[in-house]
JSON list of C-alpha atoms in Angstrom, two decimals:
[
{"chain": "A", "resi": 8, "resn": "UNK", "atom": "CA", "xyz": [-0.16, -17.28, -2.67]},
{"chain": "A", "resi": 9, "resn": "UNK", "atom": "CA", "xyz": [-1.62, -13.64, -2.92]},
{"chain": "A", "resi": 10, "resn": "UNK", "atom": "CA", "xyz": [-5.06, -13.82, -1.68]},
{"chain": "A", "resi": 11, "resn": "UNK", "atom": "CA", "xyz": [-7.51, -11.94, -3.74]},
{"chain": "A", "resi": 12, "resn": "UNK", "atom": "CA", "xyz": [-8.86, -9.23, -1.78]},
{"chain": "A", "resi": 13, "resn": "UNK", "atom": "CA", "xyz": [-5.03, -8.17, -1.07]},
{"chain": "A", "resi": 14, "resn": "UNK", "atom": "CA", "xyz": [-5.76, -3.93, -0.94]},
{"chain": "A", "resi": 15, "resn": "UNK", "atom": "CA", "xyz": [-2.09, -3.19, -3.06]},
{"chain": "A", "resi": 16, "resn": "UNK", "atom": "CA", "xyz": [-2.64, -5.66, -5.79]},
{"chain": "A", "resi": 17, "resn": "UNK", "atom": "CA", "xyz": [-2.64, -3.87, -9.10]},
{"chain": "A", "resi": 18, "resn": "UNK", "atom": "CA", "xyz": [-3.81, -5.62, -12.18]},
{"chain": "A", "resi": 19, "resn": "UNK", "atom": "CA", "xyz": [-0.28, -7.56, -13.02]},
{"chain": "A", "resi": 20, "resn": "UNK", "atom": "CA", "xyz": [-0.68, -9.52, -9.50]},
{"chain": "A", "resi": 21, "resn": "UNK", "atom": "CA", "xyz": [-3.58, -12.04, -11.03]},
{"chain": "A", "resi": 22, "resn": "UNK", "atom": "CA", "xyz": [-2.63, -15.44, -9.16]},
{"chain": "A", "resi": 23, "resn": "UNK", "atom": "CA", "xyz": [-2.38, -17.65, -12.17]},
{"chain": "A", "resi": 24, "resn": "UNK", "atom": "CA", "xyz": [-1.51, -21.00, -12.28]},
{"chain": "A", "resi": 25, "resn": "UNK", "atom": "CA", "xyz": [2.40, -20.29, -13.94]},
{"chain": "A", "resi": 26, "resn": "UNK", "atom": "CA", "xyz": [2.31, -17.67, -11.32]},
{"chain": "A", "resi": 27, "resn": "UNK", "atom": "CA", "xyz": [1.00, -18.83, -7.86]},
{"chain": "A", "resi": 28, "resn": "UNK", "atom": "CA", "xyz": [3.40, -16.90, -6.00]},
{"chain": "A", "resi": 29, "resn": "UNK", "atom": "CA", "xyz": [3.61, -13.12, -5.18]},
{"chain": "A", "resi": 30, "resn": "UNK", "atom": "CA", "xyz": [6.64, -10.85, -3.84]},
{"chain": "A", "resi": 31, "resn": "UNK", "atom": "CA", "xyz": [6.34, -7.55, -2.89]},
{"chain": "A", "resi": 32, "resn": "UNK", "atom": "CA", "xyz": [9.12, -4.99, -4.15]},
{"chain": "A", "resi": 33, "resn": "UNK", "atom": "CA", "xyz": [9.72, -1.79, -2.50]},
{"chain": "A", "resi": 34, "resn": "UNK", "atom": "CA", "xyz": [7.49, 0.51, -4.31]},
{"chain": "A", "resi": 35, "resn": "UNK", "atom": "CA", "xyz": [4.70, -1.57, -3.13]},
{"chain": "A", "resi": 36, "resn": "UNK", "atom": "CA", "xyz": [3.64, -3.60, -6.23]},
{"chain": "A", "resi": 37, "resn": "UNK", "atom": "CA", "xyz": [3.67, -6.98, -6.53]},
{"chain": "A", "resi": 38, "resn": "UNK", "atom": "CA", "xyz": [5.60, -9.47, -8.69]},
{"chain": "A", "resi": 39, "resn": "UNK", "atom": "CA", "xyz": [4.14, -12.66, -8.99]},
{"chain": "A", "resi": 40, "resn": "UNK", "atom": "CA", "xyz": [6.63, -15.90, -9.85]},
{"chain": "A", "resi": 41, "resn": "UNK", "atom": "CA", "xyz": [6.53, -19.54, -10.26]},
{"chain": "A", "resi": 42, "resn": "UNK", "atom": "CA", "xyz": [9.58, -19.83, -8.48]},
{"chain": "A", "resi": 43, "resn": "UNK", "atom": "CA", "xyz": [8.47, -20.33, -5.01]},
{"chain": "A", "resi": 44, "resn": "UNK", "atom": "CA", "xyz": [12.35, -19.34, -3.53]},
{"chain": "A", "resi": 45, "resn": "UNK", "atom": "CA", "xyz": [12.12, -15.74, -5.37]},
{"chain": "A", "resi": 46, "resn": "UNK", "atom": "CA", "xyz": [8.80, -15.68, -3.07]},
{"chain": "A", "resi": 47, "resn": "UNK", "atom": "CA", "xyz": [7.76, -14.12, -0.01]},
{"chain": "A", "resi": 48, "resn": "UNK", "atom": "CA", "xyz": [4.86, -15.19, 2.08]},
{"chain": "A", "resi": 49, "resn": "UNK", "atom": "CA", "xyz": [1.74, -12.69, 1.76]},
{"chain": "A", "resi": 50, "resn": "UNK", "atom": "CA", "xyz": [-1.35, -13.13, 3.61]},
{"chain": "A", "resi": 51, "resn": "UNK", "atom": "CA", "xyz": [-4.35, -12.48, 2.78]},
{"chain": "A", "resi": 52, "resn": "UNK", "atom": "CA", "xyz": [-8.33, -12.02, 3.91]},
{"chain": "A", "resi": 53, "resn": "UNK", "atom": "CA", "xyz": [-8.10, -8.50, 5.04]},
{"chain": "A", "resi": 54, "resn": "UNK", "atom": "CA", "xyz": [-11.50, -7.77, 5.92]},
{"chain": "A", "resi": 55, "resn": "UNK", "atom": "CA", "xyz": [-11.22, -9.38, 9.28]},
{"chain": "A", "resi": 56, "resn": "UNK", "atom": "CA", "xyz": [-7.86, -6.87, 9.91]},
{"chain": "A", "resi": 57, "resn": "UNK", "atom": "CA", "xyz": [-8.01, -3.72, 11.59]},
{"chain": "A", "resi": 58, "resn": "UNK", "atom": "CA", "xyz": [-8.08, -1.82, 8.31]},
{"chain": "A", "resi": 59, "resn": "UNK", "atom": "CA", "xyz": [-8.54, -2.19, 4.40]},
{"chain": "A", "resi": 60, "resn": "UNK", "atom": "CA", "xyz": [-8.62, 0.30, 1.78]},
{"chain": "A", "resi": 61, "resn": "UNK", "atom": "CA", "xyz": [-6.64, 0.27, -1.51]},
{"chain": "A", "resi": 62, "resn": "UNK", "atom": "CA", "xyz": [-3.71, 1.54, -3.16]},
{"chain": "A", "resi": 63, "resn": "UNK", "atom": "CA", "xyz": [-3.24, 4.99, -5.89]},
{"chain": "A", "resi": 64, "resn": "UNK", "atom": "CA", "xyz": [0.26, 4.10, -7.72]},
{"chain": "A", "resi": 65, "resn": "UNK", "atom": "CA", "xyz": [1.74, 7.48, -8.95]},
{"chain": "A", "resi": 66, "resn": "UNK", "atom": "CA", "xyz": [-0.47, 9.73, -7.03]},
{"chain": "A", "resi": 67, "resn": "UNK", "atom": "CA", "xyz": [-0.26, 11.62, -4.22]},
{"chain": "A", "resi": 68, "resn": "UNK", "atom": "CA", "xyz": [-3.07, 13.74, -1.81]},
{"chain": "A", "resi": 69, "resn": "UNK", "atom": "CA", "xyz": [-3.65, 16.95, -3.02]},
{"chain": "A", "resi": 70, "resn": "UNK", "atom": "CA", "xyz": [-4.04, 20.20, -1.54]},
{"chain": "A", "resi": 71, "resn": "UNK", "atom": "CA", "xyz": [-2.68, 19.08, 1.95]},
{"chain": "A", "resi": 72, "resn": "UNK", "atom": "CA", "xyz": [-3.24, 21.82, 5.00]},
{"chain": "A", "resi": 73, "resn": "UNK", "atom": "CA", "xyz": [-1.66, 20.14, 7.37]},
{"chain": "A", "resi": 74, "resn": "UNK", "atom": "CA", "xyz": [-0.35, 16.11, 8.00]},
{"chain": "A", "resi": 75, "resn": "UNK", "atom": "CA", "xyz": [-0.93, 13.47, 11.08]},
{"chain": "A", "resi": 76, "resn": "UNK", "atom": "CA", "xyz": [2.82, 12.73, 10.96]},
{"chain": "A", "resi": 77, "resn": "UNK", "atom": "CA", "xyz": [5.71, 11.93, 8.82]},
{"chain": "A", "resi": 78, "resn": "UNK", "atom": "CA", "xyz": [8.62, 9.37, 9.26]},
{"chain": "A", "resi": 79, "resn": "UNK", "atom": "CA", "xyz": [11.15, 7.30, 7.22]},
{"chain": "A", "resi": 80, "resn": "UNK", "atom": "CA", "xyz": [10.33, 3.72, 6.43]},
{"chain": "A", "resi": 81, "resn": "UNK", "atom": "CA", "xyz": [12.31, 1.15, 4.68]},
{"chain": "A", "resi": 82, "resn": "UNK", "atom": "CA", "xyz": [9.10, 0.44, 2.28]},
{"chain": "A", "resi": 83, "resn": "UNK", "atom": "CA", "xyz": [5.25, 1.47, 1.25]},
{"chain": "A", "resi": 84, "resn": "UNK", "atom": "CA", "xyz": [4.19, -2.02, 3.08]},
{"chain": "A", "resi": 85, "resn": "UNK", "atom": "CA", "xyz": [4.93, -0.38, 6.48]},
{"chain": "A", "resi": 86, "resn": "UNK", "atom": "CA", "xyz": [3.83, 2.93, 5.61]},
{"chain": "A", "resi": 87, "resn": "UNK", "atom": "CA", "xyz": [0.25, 0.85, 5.00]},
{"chain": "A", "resi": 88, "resn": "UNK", "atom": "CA", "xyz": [0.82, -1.27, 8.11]},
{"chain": "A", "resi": 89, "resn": "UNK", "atom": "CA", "xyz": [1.55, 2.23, 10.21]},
{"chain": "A", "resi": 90, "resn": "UNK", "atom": "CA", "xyz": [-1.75, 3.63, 8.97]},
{"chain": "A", "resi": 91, "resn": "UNK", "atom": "CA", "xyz": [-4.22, 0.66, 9.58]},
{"chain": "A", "resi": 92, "resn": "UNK", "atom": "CA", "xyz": [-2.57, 1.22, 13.26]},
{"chain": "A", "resi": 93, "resn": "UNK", "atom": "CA", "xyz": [-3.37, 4.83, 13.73]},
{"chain": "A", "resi": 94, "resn": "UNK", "atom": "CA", "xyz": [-7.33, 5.63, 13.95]},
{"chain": "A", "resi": 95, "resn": "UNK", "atom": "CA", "xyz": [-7.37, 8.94, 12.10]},
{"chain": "A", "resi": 96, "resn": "UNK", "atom": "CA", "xyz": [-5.23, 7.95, 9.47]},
{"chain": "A", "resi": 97, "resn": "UNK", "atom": "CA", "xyz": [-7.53, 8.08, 6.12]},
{"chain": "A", "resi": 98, "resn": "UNK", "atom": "CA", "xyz": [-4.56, 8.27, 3.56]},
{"chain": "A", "resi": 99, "resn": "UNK", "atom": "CA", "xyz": [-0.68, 7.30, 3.81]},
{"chain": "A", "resi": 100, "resn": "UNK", "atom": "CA", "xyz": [1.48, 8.47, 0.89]},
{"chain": "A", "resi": 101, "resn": "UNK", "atom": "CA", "xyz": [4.88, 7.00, 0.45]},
{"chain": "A", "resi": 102, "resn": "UNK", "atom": "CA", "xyz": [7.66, 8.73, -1.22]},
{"chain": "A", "resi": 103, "resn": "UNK", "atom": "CA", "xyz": [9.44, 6.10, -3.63]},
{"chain": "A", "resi": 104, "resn": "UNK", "atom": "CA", "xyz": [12.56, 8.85, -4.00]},
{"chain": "A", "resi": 105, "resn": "UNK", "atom": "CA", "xyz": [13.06, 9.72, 0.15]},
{"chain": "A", "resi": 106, "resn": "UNK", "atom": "CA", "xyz": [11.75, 6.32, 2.18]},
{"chain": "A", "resi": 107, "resn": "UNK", "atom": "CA", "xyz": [8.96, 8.80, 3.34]},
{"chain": "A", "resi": 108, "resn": "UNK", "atom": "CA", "xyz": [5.53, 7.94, 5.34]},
{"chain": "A", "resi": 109, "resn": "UNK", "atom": "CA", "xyz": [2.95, 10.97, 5.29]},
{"chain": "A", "resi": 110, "resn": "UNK", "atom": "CA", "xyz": [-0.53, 10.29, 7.18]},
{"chain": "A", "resi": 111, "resn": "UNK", "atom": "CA", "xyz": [-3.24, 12.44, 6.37]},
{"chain": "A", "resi": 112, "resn": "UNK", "atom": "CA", "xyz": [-6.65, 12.50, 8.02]},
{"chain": "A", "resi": 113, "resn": "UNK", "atom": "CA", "xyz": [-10.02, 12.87, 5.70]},
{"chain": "A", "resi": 114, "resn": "UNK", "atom": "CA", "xyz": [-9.91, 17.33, 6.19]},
{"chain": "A", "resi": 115, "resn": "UNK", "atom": "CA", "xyz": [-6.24, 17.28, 5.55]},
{"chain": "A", "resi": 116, "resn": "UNK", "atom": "CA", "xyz": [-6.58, 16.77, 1.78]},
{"chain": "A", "resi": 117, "resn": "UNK", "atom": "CA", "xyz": [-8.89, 18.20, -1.03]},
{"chain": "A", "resi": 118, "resn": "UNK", "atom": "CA", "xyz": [-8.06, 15.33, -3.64]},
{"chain": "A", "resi": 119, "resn": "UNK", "atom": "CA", "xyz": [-5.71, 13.43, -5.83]},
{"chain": "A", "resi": 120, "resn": "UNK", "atom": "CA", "xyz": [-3.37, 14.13, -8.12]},
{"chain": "A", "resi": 121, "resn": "UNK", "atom": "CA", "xyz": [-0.28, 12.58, -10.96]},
{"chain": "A", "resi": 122, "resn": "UNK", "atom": "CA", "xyz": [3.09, 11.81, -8.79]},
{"chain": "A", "resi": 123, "resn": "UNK", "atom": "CA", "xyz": [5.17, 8.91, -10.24]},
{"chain": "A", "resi": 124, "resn": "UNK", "atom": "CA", "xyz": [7.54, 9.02, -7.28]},
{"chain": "A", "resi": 125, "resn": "UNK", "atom": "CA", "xyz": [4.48, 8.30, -4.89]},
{"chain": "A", "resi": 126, "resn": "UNK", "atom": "CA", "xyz": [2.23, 5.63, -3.74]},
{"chain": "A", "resi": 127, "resn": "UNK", "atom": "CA", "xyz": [-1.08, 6.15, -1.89]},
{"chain": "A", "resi": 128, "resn": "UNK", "atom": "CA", "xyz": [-2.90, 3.81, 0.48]},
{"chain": "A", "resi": 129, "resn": "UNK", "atom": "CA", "xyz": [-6.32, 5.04, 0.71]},
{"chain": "A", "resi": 130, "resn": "UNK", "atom": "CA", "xyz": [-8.19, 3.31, 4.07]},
{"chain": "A", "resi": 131, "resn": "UNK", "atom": "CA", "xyz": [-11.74, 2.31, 3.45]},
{"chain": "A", "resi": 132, "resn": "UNK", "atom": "CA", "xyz": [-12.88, 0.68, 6.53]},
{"chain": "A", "resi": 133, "resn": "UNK", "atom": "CA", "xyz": [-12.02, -0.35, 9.76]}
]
């Protein structure tokens, strides 16, 4: 079941009870089922992880000077899970189009802006 203080939820992932179950795609969004074989496991309670934040579908950081680092990943759930590991990272955007990771820390961006190719985790605490 999808806990409810999951950080990438958006407002289709309500658990429900004809919907119990949530799967992650690989844009990042979730798509919840009653079929509990289309499901993956998801766990929740993420205030007692190293990091929490939330998640900007179709935007991107805006008015970058510079980056932390960049890297291909197979999916926005490890770009997240790379960015609650590294201490300055503030914001992770993931590239739907090129499998890409970008880390930013808080002085490396002014702002926000429309992107539907990207996802961006924003990390709120620690």
């Amino acid at each position: 079941m999808v806990a409810d203080d999951t950080p990438w939820a958006d407002p289709s992932s309500v658990v429900s009870e004809t919907k119990p179950f949530g799967r992650m795609k690989g844009d990042g969004t979730l798509l919840m089922t009653k079929n509990i074989f289309q499901s993956y496991s998801l766990c929740g309670r993420h205030y007692r992880k190293k990091a929490f934040g939330k998640t900007l579908f179709g935007k991107k950081p805006d008015g970058q000077t510079s980056y932390i680092s960049q890297k291909k990943t197979t999916s926005f759930l490890r770009c997240v899970g790379t960015c609650s590991t590294t201490s300055r990272c503030k914001a992770a955007q993931y590239n739907l189009n090129i499998s890409t990771c970008t880390m930013f820390d808080t002085s490396m961006f002014s702002g926000f802006s429309q992107n539907e190719a990207t996802n961006t985790f924003i990390r709120d605490g620690y």
